[in-house]
Coordinates of C-alpha atoms in Angstrom, one line a residue:
Chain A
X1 CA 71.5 19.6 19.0
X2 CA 69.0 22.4 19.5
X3 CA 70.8 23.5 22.3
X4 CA 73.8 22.9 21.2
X5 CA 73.2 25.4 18.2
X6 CA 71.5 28.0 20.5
X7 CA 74.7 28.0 22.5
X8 CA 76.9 28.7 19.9
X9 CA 74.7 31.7 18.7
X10 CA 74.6 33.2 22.1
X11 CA 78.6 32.8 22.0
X12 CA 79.3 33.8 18.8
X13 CA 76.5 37.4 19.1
X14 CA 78.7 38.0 22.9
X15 CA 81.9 37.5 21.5
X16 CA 80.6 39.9 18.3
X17 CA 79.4 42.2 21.3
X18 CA 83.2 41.6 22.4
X19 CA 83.3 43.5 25.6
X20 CA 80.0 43.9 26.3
X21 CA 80.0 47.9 25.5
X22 CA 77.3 49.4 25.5
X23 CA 76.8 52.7 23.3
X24 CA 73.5 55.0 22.1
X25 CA 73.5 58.1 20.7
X26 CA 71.3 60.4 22.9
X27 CA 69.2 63.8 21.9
X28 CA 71.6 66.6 21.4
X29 CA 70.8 69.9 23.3
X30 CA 71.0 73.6 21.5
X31 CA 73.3 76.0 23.6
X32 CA 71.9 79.0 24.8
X33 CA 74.4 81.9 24.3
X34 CA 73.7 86.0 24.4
X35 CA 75.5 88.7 24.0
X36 CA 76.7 88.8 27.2
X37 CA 77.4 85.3 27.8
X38 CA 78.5 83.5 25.2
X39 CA 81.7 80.6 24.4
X40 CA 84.5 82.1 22.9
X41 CA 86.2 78.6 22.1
X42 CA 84.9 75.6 23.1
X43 CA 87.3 74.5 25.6
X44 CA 89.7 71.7 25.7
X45 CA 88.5 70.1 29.3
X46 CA 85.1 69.8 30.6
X47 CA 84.6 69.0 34.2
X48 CA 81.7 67.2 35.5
X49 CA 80.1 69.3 38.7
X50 CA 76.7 66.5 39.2
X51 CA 73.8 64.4 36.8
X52 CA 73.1 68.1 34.9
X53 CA 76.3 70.5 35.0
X54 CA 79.3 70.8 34.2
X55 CA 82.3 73.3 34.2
X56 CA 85.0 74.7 31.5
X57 CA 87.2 77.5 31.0
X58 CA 85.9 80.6 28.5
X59 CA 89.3 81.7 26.9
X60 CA 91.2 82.1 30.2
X61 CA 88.7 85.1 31.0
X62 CA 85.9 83.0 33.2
X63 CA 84.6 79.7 34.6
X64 CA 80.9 78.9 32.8
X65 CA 78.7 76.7 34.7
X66 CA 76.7 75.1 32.2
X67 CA 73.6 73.2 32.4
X68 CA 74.0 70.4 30.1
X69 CA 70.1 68.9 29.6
X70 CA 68.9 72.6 28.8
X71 CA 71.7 74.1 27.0
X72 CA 71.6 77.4 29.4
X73 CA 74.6 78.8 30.8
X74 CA 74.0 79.6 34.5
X75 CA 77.0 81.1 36.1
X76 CA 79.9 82.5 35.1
X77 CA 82.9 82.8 37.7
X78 CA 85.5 84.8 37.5
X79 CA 87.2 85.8 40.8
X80 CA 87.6 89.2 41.8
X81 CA 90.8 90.1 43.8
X82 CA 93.0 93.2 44.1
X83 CA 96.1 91.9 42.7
X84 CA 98.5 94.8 43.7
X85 CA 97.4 94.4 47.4
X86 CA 97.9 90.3 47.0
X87 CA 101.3 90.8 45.3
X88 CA 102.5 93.6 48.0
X89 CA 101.3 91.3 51.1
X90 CA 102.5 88.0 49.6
X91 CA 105.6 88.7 47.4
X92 CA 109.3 89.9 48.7
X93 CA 109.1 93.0 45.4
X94 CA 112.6 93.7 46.1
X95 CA 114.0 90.5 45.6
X96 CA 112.0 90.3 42.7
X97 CA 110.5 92.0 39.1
X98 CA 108.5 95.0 39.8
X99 CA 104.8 95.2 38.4
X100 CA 104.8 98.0 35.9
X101 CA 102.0 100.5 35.3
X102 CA 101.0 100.7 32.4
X103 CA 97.5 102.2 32.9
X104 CA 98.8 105.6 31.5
X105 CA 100.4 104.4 28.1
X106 CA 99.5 106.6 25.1
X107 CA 99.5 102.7 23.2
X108 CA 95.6 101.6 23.3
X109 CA 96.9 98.0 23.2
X110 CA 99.2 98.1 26.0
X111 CA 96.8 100.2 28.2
X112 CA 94.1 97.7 28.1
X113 CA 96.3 94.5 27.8
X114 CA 95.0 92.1 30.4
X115 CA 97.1 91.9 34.1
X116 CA 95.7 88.2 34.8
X117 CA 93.9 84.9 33.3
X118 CA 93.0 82.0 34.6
X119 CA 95.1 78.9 33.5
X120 CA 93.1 75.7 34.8
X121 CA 90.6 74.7 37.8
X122 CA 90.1 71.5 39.3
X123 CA 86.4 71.0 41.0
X124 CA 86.2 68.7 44.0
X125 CA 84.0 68.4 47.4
X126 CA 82.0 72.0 46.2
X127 CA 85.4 73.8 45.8
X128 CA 87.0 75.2 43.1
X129 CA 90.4 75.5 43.2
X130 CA 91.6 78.2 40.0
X131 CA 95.3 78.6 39.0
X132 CA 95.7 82.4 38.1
X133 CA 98.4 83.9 36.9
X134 CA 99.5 87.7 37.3
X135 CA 101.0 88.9 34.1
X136 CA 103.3 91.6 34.0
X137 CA 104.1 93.3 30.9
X138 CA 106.6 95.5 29.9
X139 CA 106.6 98.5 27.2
X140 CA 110.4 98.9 25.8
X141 CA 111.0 98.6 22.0
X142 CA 108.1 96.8 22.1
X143 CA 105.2 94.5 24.2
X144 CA 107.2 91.8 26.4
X145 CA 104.6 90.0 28.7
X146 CA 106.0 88.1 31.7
X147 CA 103.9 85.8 33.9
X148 CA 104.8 87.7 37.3
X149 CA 103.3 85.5 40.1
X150 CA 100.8 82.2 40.0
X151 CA 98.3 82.1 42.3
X152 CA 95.7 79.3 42.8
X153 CA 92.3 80.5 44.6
X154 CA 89.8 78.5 45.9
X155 CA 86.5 79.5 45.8
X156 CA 82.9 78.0 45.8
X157 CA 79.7 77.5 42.9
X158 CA 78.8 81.7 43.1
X159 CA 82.3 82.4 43.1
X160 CA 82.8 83.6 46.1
X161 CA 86.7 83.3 47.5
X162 CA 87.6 81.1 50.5
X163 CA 91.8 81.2 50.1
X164 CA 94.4 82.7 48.1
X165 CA 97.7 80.8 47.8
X166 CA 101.0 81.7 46.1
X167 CA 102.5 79.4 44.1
X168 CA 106.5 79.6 44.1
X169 CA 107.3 78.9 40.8
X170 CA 110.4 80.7 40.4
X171 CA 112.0 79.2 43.4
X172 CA 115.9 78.6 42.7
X173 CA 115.7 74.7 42.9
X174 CA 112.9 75.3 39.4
X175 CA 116.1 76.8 37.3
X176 CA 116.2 74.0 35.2
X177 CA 112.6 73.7 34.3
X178 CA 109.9 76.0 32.8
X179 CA 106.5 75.8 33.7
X180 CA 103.9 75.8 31.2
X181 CA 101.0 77.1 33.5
X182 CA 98.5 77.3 31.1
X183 CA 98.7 74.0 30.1
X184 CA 96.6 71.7 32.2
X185 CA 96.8 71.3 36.1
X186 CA 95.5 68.7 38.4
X187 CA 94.9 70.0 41.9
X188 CA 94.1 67.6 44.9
X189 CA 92.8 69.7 47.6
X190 CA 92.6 67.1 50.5
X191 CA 96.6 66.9 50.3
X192 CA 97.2 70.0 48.9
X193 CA 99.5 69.2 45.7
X194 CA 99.1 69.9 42.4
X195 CA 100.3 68.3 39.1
X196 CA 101.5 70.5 36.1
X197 CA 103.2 70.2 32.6
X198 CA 106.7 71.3 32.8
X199 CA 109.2 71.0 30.6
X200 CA 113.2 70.7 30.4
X201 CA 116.0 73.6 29.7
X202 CA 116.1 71.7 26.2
X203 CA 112.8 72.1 25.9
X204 CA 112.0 68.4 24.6
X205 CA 111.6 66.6 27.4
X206 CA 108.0 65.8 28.6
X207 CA 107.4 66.5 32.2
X208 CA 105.1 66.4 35.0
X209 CA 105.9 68.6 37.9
X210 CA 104.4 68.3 41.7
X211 CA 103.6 71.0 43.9
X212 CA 102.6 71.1 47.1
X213 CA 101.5 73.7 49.7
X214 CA 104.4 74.4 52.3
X215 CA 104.4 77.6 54.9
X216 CA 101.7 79.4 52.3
X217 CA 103.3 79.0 49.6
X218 CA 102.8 76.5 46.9
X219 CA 107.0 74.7 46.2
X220 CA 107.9 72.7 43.7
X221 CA 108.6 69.5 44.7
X222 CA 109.6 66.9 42.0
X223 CA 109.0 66.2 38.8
X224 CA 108.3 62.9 37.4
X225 CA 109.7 62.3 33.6
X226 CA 108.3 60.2 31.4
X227 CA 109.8 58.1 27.9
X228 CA 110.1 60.4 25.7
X229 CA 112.1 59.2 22.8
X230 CA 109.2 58.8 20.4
X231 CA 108.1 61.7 20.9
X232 CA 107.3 63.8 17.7
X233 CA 108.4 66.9 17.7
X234 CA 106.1 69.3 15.5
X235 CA 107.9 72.5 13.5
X236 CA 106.3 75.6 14.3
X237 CA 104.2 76.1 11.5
X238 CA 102.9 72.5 12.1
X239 CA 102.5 73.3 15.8
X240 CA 100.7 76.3 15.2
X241 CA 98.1 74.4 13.3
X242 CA 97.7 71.3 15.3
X243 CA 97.8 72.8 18.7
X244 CA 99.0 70.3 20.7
X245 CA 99.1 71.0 24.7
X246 CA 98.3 68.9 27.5
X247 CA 95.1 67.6 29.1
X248 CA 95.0 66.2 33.1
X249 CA 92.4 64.2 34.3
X250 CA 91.8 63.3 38.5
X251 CA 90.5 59.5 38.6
X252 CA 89.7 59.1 42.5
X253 CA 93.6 59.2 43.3
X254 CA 95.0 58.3 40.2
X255 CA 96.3 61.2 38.0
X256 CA 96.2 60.8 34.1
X257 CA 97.1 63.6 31.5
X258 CA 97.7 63.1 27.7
X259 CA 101.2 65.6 25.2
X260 CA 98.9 65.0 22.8
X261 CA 99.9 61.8 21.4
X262 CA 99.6 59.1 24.2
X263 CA 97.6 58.6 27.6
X264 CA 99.8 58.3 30.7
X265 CA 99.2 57.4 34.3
X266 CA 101.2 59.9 36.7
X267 CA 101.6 57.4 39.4
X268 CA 102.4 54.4 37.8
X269 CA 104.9 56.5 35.5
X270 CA 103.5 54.2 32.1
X271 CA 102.3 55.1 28.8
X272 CA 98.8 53.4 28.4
X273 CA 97.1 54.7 25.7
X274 CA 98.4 55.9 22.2
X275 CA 97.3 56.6 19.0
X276 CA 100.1 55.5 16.9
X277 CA 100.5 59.0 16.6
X278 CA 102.9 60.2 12.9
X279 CA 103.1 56.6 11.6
X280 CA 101.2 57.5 9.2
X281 CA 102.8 59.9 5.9
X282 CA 99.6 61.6 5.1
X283 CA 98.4 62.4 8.6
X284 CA 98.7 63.4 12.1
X285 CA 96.7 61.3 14.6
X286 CA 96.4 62.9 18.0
X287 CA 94.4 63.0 21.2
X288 CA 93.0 66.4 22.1
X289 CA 91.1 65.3 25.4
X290 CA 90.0 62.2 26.5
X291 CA 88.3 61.0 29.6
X292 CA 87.9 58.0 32.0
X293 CA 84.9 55.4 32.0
X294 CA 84.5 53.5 35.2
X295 CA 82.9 49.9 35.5
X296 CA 79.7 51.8 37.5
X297 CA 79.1 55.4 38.7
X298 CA 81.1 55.6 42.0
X299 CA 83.4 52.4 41.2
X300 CA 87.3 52.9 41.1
X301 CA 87.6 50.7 38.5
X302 CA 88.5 51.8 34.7
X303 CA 86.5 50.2 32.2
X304 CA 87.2 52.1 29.6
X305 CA 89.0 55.3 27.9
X306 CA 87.6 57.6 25.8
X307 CA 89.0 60.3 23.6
X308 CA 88.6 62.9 20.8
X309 CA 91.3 61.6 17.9
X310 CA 91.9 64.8 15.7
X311 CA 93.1 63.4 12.0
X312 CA 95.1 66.3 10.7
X313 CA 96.5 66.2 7.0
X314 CA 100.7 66.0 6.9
X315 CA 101.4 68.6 5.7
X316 CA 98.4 70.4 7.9
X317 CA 95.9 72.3 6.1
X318 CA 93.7 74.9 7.2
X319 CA 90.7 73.6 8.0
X320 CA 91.0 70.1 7.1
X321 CA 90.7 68.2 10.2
X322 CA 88.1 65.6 11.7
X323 CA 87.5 64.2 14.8
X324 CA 86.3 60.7 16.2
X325 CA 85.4 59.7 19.2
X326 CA 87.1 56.9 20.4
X327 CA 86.5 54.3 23.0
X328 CA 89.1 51.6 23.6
X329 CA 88.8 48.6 26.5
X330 CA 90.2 49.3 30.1
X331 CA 93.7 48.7 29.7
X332 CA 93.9 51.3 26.5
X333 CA 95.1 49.1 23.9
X334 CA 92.3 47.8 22.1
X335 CA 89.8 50.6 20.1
X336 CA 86.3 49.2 20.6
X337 CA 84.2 52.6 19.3
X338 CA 85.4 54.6 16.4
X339 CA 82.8 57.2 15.2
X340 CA 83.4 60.4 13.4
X341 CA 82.0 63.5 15.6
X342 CA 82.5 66.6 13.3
X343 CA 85.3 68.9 12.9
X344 CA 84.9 71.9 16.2
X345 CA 85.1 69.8 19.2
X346 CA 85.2 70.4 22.5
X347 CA 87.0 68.2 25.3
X348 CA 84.8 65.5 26.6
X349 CA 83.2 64.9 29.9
X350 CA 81.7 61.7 31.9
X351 CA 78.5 62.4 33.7
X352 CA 76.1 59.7 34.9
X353 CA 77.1 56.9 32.3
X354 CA 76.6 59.7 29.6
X355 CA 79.9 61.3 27.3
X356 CA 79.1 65.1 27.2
X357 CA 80.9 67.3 24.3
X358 CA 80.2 70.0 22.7
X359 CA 80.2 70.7 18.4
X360 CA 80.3 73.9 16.9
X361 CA 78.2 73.5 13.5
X362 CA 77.7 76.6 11.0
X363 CA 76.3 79.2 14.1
X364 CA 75.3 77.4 16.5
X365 CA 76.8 75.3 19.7
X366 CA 75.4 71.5 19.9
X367 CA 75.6 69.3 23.4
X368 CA 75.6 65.6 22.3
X369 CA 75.8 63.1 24.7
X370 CA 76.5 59.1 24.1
X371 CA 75.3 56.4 26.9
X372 CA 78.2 54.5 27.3
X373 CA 78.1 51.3 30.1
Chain B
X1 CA 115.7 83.9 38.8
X2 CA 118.2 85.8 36.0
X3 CA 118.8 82.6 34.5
X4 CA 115.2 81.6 33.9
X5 CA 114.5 85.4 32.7
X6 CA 116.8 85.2 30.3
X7 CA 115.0 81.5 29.0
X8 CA 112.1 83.3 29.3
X9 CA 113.2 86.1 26.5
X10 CA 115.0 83.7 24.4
X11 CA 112.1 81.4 23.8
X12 CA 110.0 84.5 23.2
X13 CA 112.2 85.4 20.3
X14 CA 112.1 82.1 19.1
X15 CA 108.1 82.4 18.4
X16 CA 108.0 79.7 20.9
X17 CA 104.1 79.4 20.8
X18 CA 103.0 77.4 23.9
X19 CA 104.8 80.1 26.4
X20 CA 102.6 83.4 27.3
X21 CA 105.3 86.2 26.4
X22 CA 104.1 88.5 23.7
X23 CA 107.2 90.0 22.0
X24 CA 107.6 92.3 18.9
X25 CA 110.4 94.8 17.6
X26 CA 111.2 97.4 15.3
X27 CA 112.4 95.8 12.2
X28 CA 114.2 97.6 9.0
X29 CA 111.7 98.8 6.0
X30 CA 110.9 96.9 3.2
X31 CA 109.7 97.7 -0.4
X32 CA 106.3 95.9 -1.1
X33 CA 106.9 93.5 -4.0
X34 CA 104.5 93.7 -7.1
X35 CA 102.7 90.5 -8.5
X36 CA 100.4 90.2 -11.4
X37 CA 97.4 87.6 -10.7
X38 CA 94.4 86.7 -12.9
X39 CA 91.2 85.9 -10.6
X40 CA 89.3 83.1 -11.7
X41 CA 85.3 83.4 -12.5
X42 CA 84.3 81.7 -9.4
X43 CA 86.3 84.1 -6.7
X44 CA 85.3 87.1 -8.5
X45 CA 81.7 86.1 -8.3
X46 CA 81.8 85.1 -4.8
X47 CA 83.8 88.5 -3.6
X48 CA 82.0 90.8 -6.5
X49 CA 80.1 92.6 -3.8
X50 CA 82.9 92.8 -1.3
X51 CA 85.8 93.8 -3.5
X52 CA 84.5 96.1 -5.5
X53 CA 84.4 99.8 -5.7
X54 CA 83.4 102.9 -7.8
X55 CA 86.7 105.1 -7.2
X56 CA 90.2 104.4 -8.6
X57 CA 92.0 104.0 -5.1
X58 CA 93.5 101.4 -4.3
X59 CA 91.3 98.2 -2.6
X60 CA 93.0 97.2 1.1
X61 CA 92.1 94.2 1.9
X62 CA 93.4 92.2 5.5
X63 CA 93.2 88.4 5.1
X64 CA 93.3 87.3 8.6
X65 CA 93.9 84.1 10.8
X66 CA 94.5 85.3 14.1
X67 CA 94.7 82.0 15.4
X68 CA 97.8 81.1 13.5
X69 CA 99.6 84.3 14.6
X70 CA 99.7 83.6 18.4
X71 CA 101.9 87.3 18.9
X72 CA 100.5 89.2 15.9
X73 CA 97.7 90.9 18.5
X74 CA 99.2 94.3 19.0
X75 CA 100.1 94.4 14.9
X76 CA 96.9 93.7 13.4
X77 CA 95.7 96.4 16.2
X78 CA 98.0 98.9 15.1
X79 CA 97.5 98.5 11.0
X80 CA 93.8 99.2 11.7
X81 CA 94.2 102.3 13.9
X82 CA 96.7 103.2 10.5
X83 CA 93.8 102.0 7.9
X84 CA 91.4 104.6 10.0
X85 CA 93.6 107.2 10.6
X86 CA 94.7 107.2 6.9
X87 CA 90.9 108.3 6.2
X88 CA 90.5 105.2 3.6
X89 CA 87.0 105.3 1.9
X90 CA 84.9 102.7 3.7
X91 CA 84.3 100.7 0.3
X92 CA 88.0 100.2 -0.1
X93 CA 88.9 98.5 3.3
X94 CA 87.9 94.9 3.6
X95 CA 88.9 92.4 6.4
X96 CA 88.1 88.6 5.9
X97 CA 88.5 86.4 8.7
X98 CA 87.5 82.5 8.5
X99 CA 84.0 81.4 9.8
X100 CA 82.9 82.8 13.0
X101 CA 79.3 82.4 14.9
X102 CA 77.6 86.1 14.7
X103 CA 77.4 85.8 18.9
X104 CA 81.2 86.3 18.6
X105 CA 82.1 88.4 15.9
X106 CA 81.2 91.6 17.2
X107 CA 83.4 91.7 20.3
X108 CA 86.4 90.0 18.1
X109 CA 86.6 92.8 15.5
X110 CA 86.2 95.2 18.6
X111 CA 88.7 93.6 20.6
X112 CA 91.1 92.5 18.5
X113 CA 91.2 95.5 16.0
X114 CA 89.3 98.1 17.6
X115 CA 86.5 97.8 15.1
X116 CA 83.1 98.8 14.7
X117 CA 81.7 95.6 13.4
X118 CA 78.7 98.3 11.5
X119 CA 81.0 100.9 10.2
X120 CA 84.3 98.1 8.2
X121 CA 83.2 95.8 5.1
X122 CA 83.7 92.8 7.1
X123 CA 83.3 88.7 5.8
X124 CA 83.5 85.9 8.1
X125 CA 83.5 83.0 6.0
X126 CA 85.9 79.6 5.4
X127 CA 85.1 79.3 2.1
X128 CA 86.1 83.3 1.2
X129 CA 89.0 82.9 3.1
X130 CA 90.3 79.7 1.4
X131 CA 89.5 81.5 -1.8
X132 CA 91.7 84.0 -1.0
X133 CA 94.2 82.2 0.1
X134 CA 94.5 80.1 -2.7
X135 CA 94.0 82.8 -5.4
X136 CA 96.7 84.8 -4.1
X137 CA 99.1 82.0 -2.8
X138 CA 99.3 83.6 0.7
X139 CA 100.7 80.1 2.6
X140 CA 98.2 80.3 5.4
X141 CA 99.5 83.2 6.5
X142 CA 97.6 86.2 7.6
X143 CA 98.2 89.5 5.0
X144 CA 97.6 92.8 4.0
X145 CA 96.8 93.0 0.1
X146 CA 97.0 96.2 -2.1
X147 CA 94.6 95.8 -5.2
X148 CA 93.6 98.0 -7.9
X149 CA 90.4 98.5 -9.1
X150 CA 90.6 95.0 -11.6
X151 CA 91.9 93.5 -8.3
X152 CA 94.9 93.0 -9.5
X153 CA 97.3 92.4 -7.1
X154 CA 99.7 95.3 -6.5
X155 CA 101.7 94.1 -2.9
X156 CA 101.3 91.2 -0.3
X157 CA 102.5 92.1 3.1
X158 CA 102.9 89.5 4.9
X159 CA 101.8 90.1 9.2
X160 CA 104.2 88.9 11.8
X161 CA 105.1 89.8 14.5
X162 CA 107.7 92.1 14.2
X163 CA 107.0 94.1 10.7
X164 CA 105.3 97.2 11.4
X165 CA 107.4 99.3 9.3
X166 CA 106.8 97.0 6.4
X167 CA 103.0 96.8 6.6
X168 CA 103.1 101.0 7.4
X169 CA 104.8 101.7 4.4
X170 CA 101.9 100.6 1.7
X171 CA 98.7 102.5 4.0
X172 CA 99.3 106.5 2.6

């Protein structure tokens, strides 16, 4: 009877436990900053480089290598190429726009308007691999800013380059879509392809477009469309408020990425995680970032996802939104974690059974990092 | 490659937010409108040291979000270099932004407006800016407000991209 009774305890506390999760708050970290290197916003993707540092994009100006158990920024990478020599060695001008120089301009604005950023980066094998793009503006009746030429340059932890490719994106057979190169990219440098939001003439289709290195150039090479008819489509004040863009993540060779709204697999074509996004009338749900848990450090096997759910008032207000981190079961459809995590958030990262994001409280940037097994 | 240029342009008319073209034209002028508004207790007491001044000129202050204005850049540039040039006394040119770490703000104002963060009346603060934007009913929007020395409200120009003319024609 003992026994009996024992058993049942032990049953009914695992199936409490339910899944077995495992999930502690660890000490948060300070971030260093100074006046010369500092986080502009806290970025939307953090990558994991080993046990102690990661990797995220300042405001499309530079790469920060940051060391996560110390708070101290130690690198900052930001490639340094002659973009006039690249453009005139790689790029048919005649057949194309012309770069205008504007270095002359009596209009202070225009003179120092910036000729590049960086869009995304993928980190693998001690490479980084940075999509650049060459802007080209244009002074007539006014400021009109083109992206000219995408470049993706791969280069190691200092920063110094080992290639340069072009990526063709205004190839004639890309008519039909328009590339949103500064909206997440996935790069896999063994097979040299990368994987980028794209979207439709009609501009409400939801796609993900493959590229892949021919003859030195990067081509477009299909695209790979996903359901789209629940999508929401936000007005533009609500748009402007809720920021929605997409976020990729690499899982060995599985690609993932999330419009904001749902978690998809790239090569299984299938929606697998979703916040019932704009069910409900008085706000928005939607995933800003979110990242992969695997059964044990260097398994291929998903055992969870995790991901920031912004809660945004409908209609949105000005600083009204709050963010929880949320940890559903492998296959995505059942929420196991749901804790609130502040209101400035930054994308999340996975790094030796540890979560990694960052908060930005008052003045200060906070590292907090969760166990999770 | 025509075709997609012409895409290109059109969505950059459209405000389309997401692409990275920057686009802004000449638009006709507009007379600034002319709005009465009592300021409650609590907002004059919060602001009483920022919006206040000795002179009878009129008070400019910039309410700015320059995150919800993804092509305003070059305007907000150009109506400072028209605040400074218009020789404005120092005490009657305020700019509030929302919160900001101090790390940041220098290098935003210098940036972004071509500011020295030591020589403009400058507030970086939520609660301000939700003060303000309540008090004055200004929709989230970034603006450009006239006041007189009660701080009442003489125009609300409204910053886009495209209004130059509009947002000239209340700086002398």
């Amino acid at each position: 009877m003992k026994l009996a009774i024992c058993t049942l305890t032990a049953l009914l506390l695992l199936s409490a436990c339910g899944n077995n999760l495992r999930f502690e708050p660890l000490k948060s970290v300070d971030l260093v900053e100074h006046e010369n290197l500092y986080i502009k916003d806290l970025p939307r993707e953090i990558t994991t480089i080993n046990d102690s540092l990661v990797a995220f994009l300042n405001a499309n100006e530079a790469i920060y290598i940051l060391n996560v158990n110390s708070g101290v920024i130690i690198n900052s990478i930001c490639p340094d190429i002659n973009f006039t020599q690249f453009l005139e060695e790689n790029v048919n001008l005649s057949d194309t726009l012309i770069p205008y120089d504007l270095s002359k301009h009596p209009n202070k604005f225009v003179r120092q308007y910036p000729l590049f950023k960086i869009n995304a980066f993928n980190y693998q094998n001690n490479l980084f691999e940075i999509l650049m793009t060459i802007t080209n503006p244009l002074y007539a009746n006014g400021l009109v800013t083109i992206d000219f030429a995408s470049i993706i340059i791969g280069c190691d932890i200092t920063g110094k380059i080992i290639s340069t490719d072009l990526v063709n994106l205004y190839n004639k057979k890309d008519l039909d879509h328009l590339f949103m190169a500064e909206d997440g990219l996935v790069f896999l440098p063994d097979s040299h392809v990368f994987y980028i939001k794209s979207l439709n003439k009609k501009l409400s289709n939801s796609i993900v477009s493959r590229f892949q290195l021919v003859d030195k150039t990067f081509e477009f090479t299909n695209d790979i469309l996903f359901p789209v008819t629940d999508m929401y489509t936000l007005k533009l004040k609500e748009s402007s408020i809720v920021n929605i863009s997409y976020v990729f993540k690499r899982f060995y060779d599985q690609i993932y990425f999330t419009n904001g709204q749902d978690i998809y697999s790239v090569s299984k074509g299938t929606k697998l995680v979703s916040t019932s996004a704009f069910e409900a009338s008085d706000s928005f749900h939607l995933i800003k970032s979110f990242e992969i848990i695997p059964k044990a450090i260097n398994k291929t096997k998903i055992n969870h996802f995790a991901y920031v759910e912004d809660v945004v008032p409908n209609p949105p207000v000005f600083n009204q939104s709050n963010k929880y981190l949320v940890i559903t079961n492998k296959k995505g459809n059942e929420i196991q974690k749901r804790i609130p995590i502040g209101r400035i958030i930054s994308g999340l990262s996975f790094q030796n059974n540890r979560i990694v994001f960052m908060e930005e409280v008052d003045d200060k940037i906070l590292i907090h990092k969760y166990l999770i097994k | 490659m025509k075709k997609s240029m012409n895409l290109i342009i059109i969505l950059a008319f459209m405000g389309f937010n997401s692409c990275n073209y920057t686009v802004y034209q000449e638009v006709s002028m507009k007379s600034a409108s002319t709005v009465q508004v009592e300021l409650s207790p609590e907002l004059n007491l919060e602001l009483d040291d920022f919006m206040s001044t000795d002179n009878e000129n009129t008070l400019y202050v910039n309410v700015i979000n320059g995150e919800q204005c993804f092509t305003c850049a070059p305007v907000f540039l150009m109506v400072a270099e028209k605040l400074v040039n218009a020789n404005i006394p120092s005490e009657n040119l305020v700019y509030i932004f929302p919160s900001k770490r101090k790390v940041l703000q220098k290098d935003f104002l210098k940036e972004n407006f071509g500011l020295d963060i030591n020589k403009v009346k400058v507030i970086f603060s939520d609660e301000v800016y939700d003060l303000i934007q309540n008090q004055y009913a200004l929709e989230g929007n970034s603006n450009l407000l006239c006041l007189n020395q009660n701080k009442e409200l003489l125009s609300k120009t409204t910053y886009q991209r495209a209004n130059f003319n509009e947002l000239f024609s209340v700086i002398p």
